Amino acid sequence: MINLSHVSLELAGKTILSDISLSIKKGEIAIILGPSGAGKSSILKIILGLWRPDTGKVFIEGKNIAGIPEKEIMPVRSKMGIVFQANALFDSLNVEDNVAFFLREHSKLNSKEIRAKVAEILSFVNLKGTEKIYVDQLSGGMKKRVAIARALSFDPEIILYDEPTTGLDPINSKSILDLIKQVSDRGATSVIVTHILNDAISIGDTLSVINDGSLIQTGTVRDMLNSENQFVRDFFYEVYQDAALFKK
């Protein structure tokens, strides 16, 4: 589904990504994990085709999008949805108009069909009846649900999440993670950037640990907890404060 092969990127003379090779299977929940500034979100921009790598290949469903013209990337990008860290919602629009925004701009659906689709999506994300509420009146957790609803509007095969639970309380965080699982159960491939280890462990099929633009290790939760890599051990230990987790 997604395959990065020896991807490197520099911006303003600074190494952002260094020789990243990463494979994500169809239907998988893949976590990109690491400290702030490690290069996690840069990988999402590479997958989305917003940034072009200096070297390496980026395959989305077998098509290498690295270096191809923007007009050839657009059909690939149309299969993806993205949930931004800050949600990127329009405060001047209500919930319905936020979710319908790109449908009105880029789909062939008429107004009645768009309203029906928006209502269906909002019901799925447990926001039924919120259509006419303006987003600045919503809680943080509800805003995140609206952002996910908008990402779902085109029935994407791939959904990219950038720090989906940052700033949310534990109850709302769990609610959003449960929703991400439900979206995955519908067949979407999910790529989640986070620095929150509990989130990664609770929903990730695979975890990829990034630091200073380099991929340190990829594997299951068990692989990480049994890792011999010192950075991985330190990263997990700092969160749990329990050295016993690293015992085999």
mmCIF file of C-alpha atoms in Angstrom:
data_model
loop_
_atom_site.group_PDB
_atom_site.id
_atom_site.type_symbol
_atom_site.label_atom_id
_atom_site.label_comp_id
_atom_site.label_asym_id
_atom_site.label_seq_id
_atom_site.Cartn_x
_atom_site.Cartn_y
_atom_site.Cartn_z
ATOM 1 C CA MET A 1 0.000 0.000 0.000
ATOM 2 C CA ILE A 2 2.656 2.552 1.122
ATOM 3 C CA ASN A 3 6.367 2.030 0.657
ATOM 4 C CA LEU A 4 9.132 4.543 1.303
ATOM 5 C CA SER A 5 12.491 3.427 -0.073
ATOM 6 C CA HIS A 6 15.676 5.177 1.070
ATOM 7 C CA VAL A 7 13.962 8.567 1.378
ATOM 8 C CA SER A 8 16.096 11.542 2.383
ATOM 9 C CA LEU A 9 15.190 15.214 2.626
ATOM 10 C CA GLU A 10 17.040 18.414 3.480
ATOM 11 C CA LEU A 11 15.503 21.845 4.036
ATOM 12 C CA ALA A 12 17.594 25.003 4.414
ATOM 13 C CA GLY A 13 20.705 22.891 4.842
ATOM 14 C CA LYS A 14 19.192 20.828 7.662
ATOM 15 C CA THR A 15 18.645 17.093 7.403
ATOM 16 C CA ILE A 16 14.928 16.417 7.938
ATOM 17 C CA LEU A 17 14.810 12.746 6.909
ATOM 18 C CA SER A 18 17.767 10.441 6.410
ATOM 19 C CA ASP A 19 17.541 7.204 4.385
ATOM 20 C CA ILE A 20 14.022 6.274 5.553
ATOM 21 C CA SER A 21 12.698 2.910 4.321
ATOM 22 C CA LEU A 22 9.235 2.017 5.581
ATOM 23 C CA SER A 23 6.443 -0.290 4.401
ATOM 24 C CA ILE A 24 2.806 -0.059 5.489
ATOM 25 C CA LYS A 25 0.340 -2.780 4.547
ATOM 26 C CA LYS A 26 -3.209 -2.242 3.348
ATOM 27 C CA GLY A 27 -5.656 -1.965 6.248
ATOM 28 C CA GLU A 28 -2.905 -1.553 8.830
ATOM 29 C CA ILE A 29 -2.772 0.982 11.645
ATOM 30 C CA ALA A 30 0.822 2.155 11.417
ATOM 31 C CA ILE A 31 2.234 4.413 14.117
ATOM 32 C CA ILE A 32 5.124 6.797 13.531
ATOM 33 C CA LEU A 33 6.439 7.479 16.990
ATOM 34 C CA GLY A 34 9.164 9.678 18.393
ATOM 35 C CA PRO A 35 9.999 12.880 20.263
ATOM 36 C CA SER A 36 8.995 16.336 19.047
ATOM 37 C CA GLY A 37 11.056 17.483 16.076
ATOM 38 C CA ALA A 38 12.119 13.951 15.146
ATOM 39 C CA GLY A 39 10.761 14.172 11.576
ATOM 40 C CA LYS A 40 7.472 12.334 12.088
ATOM 41 C CA SER A 41 5.159 14.862 10.436
ATOM 42 C CA SER A 42 7.613 15.239 7.557
ATOM 43 C CA ILE A 43 6.919 11.621 6.631
ATOM 44 C CA LEU A 44 3.194 12.406 6.345
ATOM 45 C CA LYS A 45 3.971 15.301 3.992
ATOM 46 C CA ILE A 46 6.148 12.991 1.899
ATOM 47 C CA ILE A 47 3.380 10.363 1.715
ATOM 48 C CA LEU A 48 0.842 13.023 0.760
ATOM 49 C CA GLY A 49 3.163 14.352 -1.933
ATOM 50 C CA LEU A 50 3.312 17.839 -0.413
ATOM 51 C CA TRP A 51 7.071 17.510 -0.019
ATOM 52 C CA ARG A 52 9.326 15.807 -2.556
ATOM 53 C CA PRO A 53 12.309 13.830 -1.250
ATOM 54 C CA ASP A 54 15.792 14.726 -2.433
ATOM 55 C CA THR A 55 16.531 11.030 -2.879
ATOM 56 C CA GLY A 56 14.533 7.824 -2.661
ATOM 57 C CA LYS A 57 11.166 6.571 -3.874
ATOM 58 C CA VAL A 58 7.664 6.911 -2.478
ATOM 59 C CA PHE A 59 5.237 4.232 -3.643
ATOM 60 C CA ILE A 60 1.499 4.625 -3.054
ATOM 61 C CA GLU A 61 -0.355 1.537 -4.283
ATOM 62 C CA GLY A 62 2.590 0.711 -6.509
ATOM 63 C CA LYS A 63 2.965 4.179 -8.073
ATOM 64 C CA ASN A 64 6.146 6.117 -7.353
ATOM 65 C CA ILE A 65 5.048 9.707 -6.666
ATOM 66 C CA ALA A 66 8.540 11.045 -5.995
ATOM 67 C CA GLY A 67 9.460 13.519 -8.699
ATOM 68 C CA ILE A 68 6.295 13.229 -10.810
ATOM 69 C CA PRO A 69 4.308 16.336 -11.853
ATOM 70 C CA GLU A 70 1.664 17.701 -9.489
ATOM 71 C CA LYS A 71 -1.157 16.815 -11.894
ATOM 72 C CA GLU A 72 -0.124 13.144 -11.681
ATOM 73 C CA ILE A 73 -0.025 13.240 -7.878
ATOM 74 C CA MET A 74 -3.568 14.600 -7.574
ATOM 75 C CA PRO A 75 -5.349 11.305 -8.454
ATOM 76 C CA VAL A 76 -3.195 9.517 -5.854
ATOM 77 C CA ARG A 77 -3.762 12.224 -3.257
ATOM 78 C CA SER A 78 -7.523 12.019 -3.830
ATOM 79 C CA LYS A 79 -7.426 8.549 -2.254
ATOM 80 C CA MET A 80 -6.123 10.022 1.002
ATOM 81 C CA GLY A 81 -7.661 11.925 3.869
ATOM 82 C CA ILE A 82 -5.706 13.875 6.455
ATOM 83 C CA VAL A 83 -6.534 14.945 10.001
ATOM 84 C CA PHE A 84 -4.310 17.863 10.971
ATOM 85 C CA GLN A 85 -2.975 18.353 14.488
ATOM 86 C CA ALA A 86 -4.771 21.702 14.814
ATOM 87 C CA ASN A 87 -7.822 20.330 12.923
ATOM 88 C CA ALA A 88 -7.705 23.137 10.279
ATOM 89 C CA LEU A 89 -11.454 23.693 10.529
ATOM 90 C CA PHE A 90 -13.197 26.879 9.378
ATOM 91 C CA ASP A 91 -14.518 28.740 12.439
ATOM 92 C CA SER A 92 -16.802 30.840 10.248
ATOM 93 C CA LEU A 93 -18.640 27.719 9.031
ATOM 94 C CA ASN A 94 -20.908 25.323 10.856
ATOM 95 C CA VAL A 95 -20.216 21.611 11.228
ATOM 96 C CA GLU A 96 -22.140 20.615 8.112
ATOM 97 C CA ASP A 97 -20.373 23.164 5.933
ATOM 98 C CA ASN A 98 -16.957 22.148 7.274
ATOM 99 C CA VAL A 99 -17.527 18.477 6.463
ATOM 100 C CA ALA A 100 -19.114 19.309 3.092
ATOM 101 C CA PHE A 101 -16.518 21.898 2.064
ATOM 102 C CA PHE A 102 -14.385 19.733 -0.230
ATOM 103 C CA LEU A 103 -17.365 17.719 -1.459
ATOM 104 C CA ARG A 104 -18.897 20.912 -2.786
ATOM 105 C CA GLU A 105 -15.621 21.926 -4.397
ATOM 106 C CA HIS A 106 -14.504 18.633 -5.892
ATOM 107 C CA SER A 107 -17.354 16.107 -6.111
ATOM 108 C CA LYS A 108 -20.184 15.681 -8.597
ATOM 109 C CA LEU A 109 -22.788 15.196 -5.870
ATOM 110 C CA ASN A 110 -25.746 17.574 -5.793
ATOM 111 C CA SER A 111 -26.736 19.516 -2.674
ATOM 112 C CA LYS A 112 -29.231 16.916 -1.477
ATOM 113 C CA GLU A 113 -26.713 14.089 -1.903
ATOM 114 C CA ILE A 114 -24.030 16.075 -0.072
ATOM 115 C CA ARG A 115 -26.344 16.760 2.864
ATOM 116 C CA ALA A 116 -27.225 13.067 3.065
ATOM 117 C CA LYS A 117 -23.578 12.024 2.953
ATOM 118 C CA VAL A 118 -22.589 14.557 5.604
ATOM 119 C CA ALA A 119 -25.411 13.363 7.867
ATOM 120 C CA GLU A 120 -24.260 9.755 7.420
ATOM 121 C CA ILE A 121 -20.644 10.607 8.259
ATOM 122 C CA LEU A 122 -21.604 12.709 11.284
ATOM 123 C CA SER A 123 -23.707 9.845 12.578
ATOM 124 C CA PHE A 124 -20.714 7.521 12.184
ATOM 125 C CA VAL A 125 -18.456 9.839 14.219
ATOM 126 C CA ASN A 126 -21.181 10.258 16.854
ATOM 127 C CA LEU A 127 -21.996 13.875 15.998
ATOM 128 C CA LYS A 128 -25.551 13.413 14.767
ATOM 129 C CA GLY A 129 -27.577 16.604 15.155
ATOM 130 C CA THR A 130 -24.592 18.973 15.232
ATOM 131 C CA GLU A 131 -24.882 20.094 11.602
ATOM 132 C CA LYS A 132 -25.824 23.718 12.338
ATOM 133 C CA ILE A 133 -23.459 24.278 15.268
ATOM 134 C CA TYR A 134 -20.432 26.473 14.566
ATOM 135 C CA VAL A 135 -17.116 24.794 15.308
ATOM 136 C CA ASP A 136 -15.952 27.479 17.729
ATOM 137 C CA GLN A 137 -18.763 26.311 20.019
ATOM 138 C CA LEU A 138 -17.477 22.728 20.109
ATOM 139 C CA SER A 139 -15.188 21.036 22.617
ATOM 140 C CA GLY A 140 -11.717 19.906 21.575
ATOM 141 C CA GLY A 141 -12.843 16.313 21.234
ATOM 142 C CA MET A 142 -15.833 17.261 19.092
ATOM 143 C CA LYS A 143 -13.646 19.415 16.833
ATOM 144 C CA LYS A 144 -11.372 16.425 16.296
ATOM 145 C CA ARG A 145 -14.398 14.323 15.335
ATOM 146 C CA VAL A 146 -15.429 16.962 12.813
ATOM 147 C CA ALA A 147 -11.898 16.904 11.367
ATOM 148 C CA ILE A 148 -12.093 13.113 11.053
ATOM 149 C CA ALA A 149 -15.555 13.389 9.492
ATOM 150 C CA ARG A 150 -14.195 15.780 6.872
ATOM 151 C CA ALA A 151 -11.304 13.415 6.145
ATOM 152 C CA LEU A 152 -13.836 10.633 5.582
ATOM 153 C CA SER A 153 -15.958 12.629 3.148
ATOM 154 C CA PHE A 154 -14.298 11.182 0.033
ATOM 155 C CA ASP A 155 -14.180 7.598 1.353
ATOM 156 C CA PRO A 156 -10.349 7.575 1.374
ATOM 157 C CA GLU A 157 -8.318 4.393 1.229
ATOM 158 C CA ILE A 158 -5.574 5.992 3.335
ATOM 159 C CA ILE A 159 -6.038 8.347 6.291
ATOM 160 C CA LEU A 160 -3.129 10.287 7.775
ATOM 161 C CA TYR A 161 -3.439 11.522 11.362
ATOM 162 C CA ASP A 162 -1.038 14.135 12.743
ATOM 163 C CA GLU A 163 -0.998 14.002 16.574
ATOM 164 C CA PRO A 164 -4.744 13.191 16.773
ATOM 165 C CA THR A 165 -5.030 13.260 20.576
ATOM 166 C CA THR A 166 -2.621 16.045 21.502
ATOM 167 C CA GLY A 167 -4.293 18.485 23.895
ATOM 168 C CA LEU A 168 -7.231 16.202 24.649
ATOM 169 C CA ASP A 169 -8.110 14.850 28.080
ATOM 170 C CA PRO A 170 -7.845 11.072 28.669
ATOM 171 C CA ILE A 171 -11.554 10.416 28.083
ATOM 172 C CA ASN A 172 -11.638 12.316 24.784
ATOM 173 C CA SER A 173 -8.330 10.762 23.751
ATOM 174 C CA LYS A 174 -9.735 7.260 24.225
ATOM 175 C CA SER A 175 -12.862 8.245 22.332
ATOM 176 C CA ILE A 176 -10.823 9.465 19.342
ATOM 177 C CA LEU A 177 -8.644 6.340 19.373
ATOM 178 C CA ASP A 178 -11.770 4.179 19.408
ATOM 179 C CA LEU A 179 -13.059 6.136 16.418
ATOM 180 C CA ILE A 180 -9.776 5.627 14.552
ATOM 181 C CA LYS A 181 -10.154 1.889 15.161
ATOM 182 C CA GLN A 182 -13.678 1.984 13.755
ATOM 183 C CA VAL A 183 -12.439 3.791 10.650
ATOM 184 C CA SER A 184 -9.729 1.151 10.254
ATOM 185 C CA ASP A 185 -12.304 -1.619 10.629
ATOM 186 C CA ARG A 186 -14.046 -0.177 7.562
ATOM 187 C CA GLY A 187 -10.921 -0.973 5.547
ATOM 188 C CA ALA A 188 -8.906 2.243 5.598
ATOM 189 C CA THR A 189 -5.134 2.170 5.985
ATOM 190 C CA SER A 190 -4.205 4.476 8.865
ATOM 191 C CA VAL A 191 -0.888 6.262 9.404
ATOM 192 C CA ILE A 192 -0.702 8.004 12.773
ATOM 193 C CA VAL A 193 2.015 10.388 13.898
ATOM 194 C CA THR A 194 2.232 10.751 17.659
ATOM 195 C CA HIS A 195 4.666 11.205 20.523
ATOM 196 C CA ILE A 196 2.189 9.691 22.994
ATOM 197 C CA LEU A 197 3.317 6.161 23.731
ATOM 198 C CA ASN A 198 0.072 5.013 25.338
ATOM 199 C CA ASP A 199 -1.810 5.886 22.143
ATOM 200 C CA ALA A 200 0.682 3.988 20.019
ATOM 201 C CA ILE A 201 0.501 0.872 22.160
ATOM 202 C CA SER A 202 -3.293 0.878 22.374
ATOM 203 C CA ILE A 203 -4.063 0.872 18.638
ATOM 204 C CA GLY A 204 -0.902 0.319 16.596
ATOM 205 C CA ASP A 205 -0.421 -2.798 14.487
ATOM 206 C CA THR A 206 3.144 -1.651 13.841
ATOM 207 C CA LEU A 207 5.266 1.027 15.497
ATOM 208 C CA SER A 208 8.095 2.890 13.780
ATOM 209 C CA VAL A 209 10.367 4.870 16.079
ATOM 210 C CA ILE A 210 11.937 7.990 14.537
ATOM 211 C CA ASN A 211 14.669 10.210 15.962
ATOM 212 C CA ASP A 212 16.634 13.045 14.353
ATOM 213 C CA GLY A 213 15.193 12.159 10.947
ATOM 214 C CA SER A 214 16.320 8.526 11.074
ATOM 215 C CA LEU A 215 14.237 5.384 11.434
ATOM 216 C CA ILE A 216 15.480 3.620 14.543
ATOM 217 C CA GLN A 217 13.271 0.529 14.560
ATOM 218 C CA THR A 218 9.982 -0.828 13.198
ATOM 219 C CA GLY A 219 8.000 -3.653 14.748
ATOM 220 C CA THR A 220 5.176 -4.691 17.025
ATOM 221 C CA VAL A 221 4.686 -3.470 20.574
ATOM 222 C CA ARG A 222 6.396 -6.627 21.818
ATOM 223 C CA ASP A 223 9.351 -5.942 19.517
ATOM 224 C CA MET A 224 9.710 -2.480 20.988
ATOM 225 C CA LEU A 225 9.461 -3.599 24.575
ATOM 226 C CA ASN A 226 12.152 -6.201 23.921
ATOM 227 C CA SER A 227 14.360 -3.925 21.807
ATOM 228 C CA GLU A 228 18.124 -3.952 22.237
ATOM 229 C CA ASN A 229 18.376 -0.431 20.804
ATOM 230 C CA GLN A 230 19.254 1.996 23.578
ATOM 231 C CA PHE A 231 17.208 4.895 22.203
ATOM 232 C CA VAL A 232 14.089 2.732 21.928
ATOM 233 C CA ARG A 233 14.653 1.388 25.453
ATOM 234 C CA ASP A 234 15.126 4.890 26.830
ATOM 235 C CA PHE A 235 12.105 6.252 24.983
ATOM 236 C CA PHE A 236 9.787 3.587 26.354
ATOM 237 C CA TYR A 237 11.335 3.684 29.800
ATOM 238 C CA GLU A 238 10.870 7.442 30.150
ATOM 239 C CA VAL A 239 7.131 7.019 29.662
ATOM 240 C CA TYR A 240 6.527 3.996 31.828
ATOM 241 C CA GLN A 241 9.305 4.393 34.387
ATOM 242 C CA ASP A 242 9.367 0.632 34.658
ATOM 243 C CA ALA A 243 12.538 -1.152 33.642
ATOM 244 C CA ALA A 244 10.794 -4.496 34.044
ATOM 245 C CA LEU A 245 8.964 -3.900 30.764
ATOM 246 C CA PHE A 246 12.215 -4.512 28.910
ATOM 247 C CA LYS A 247 12.703 -8.000 30.291
ATOM 248 C CA LYS A 248 12.093 -10.783 27.781
#
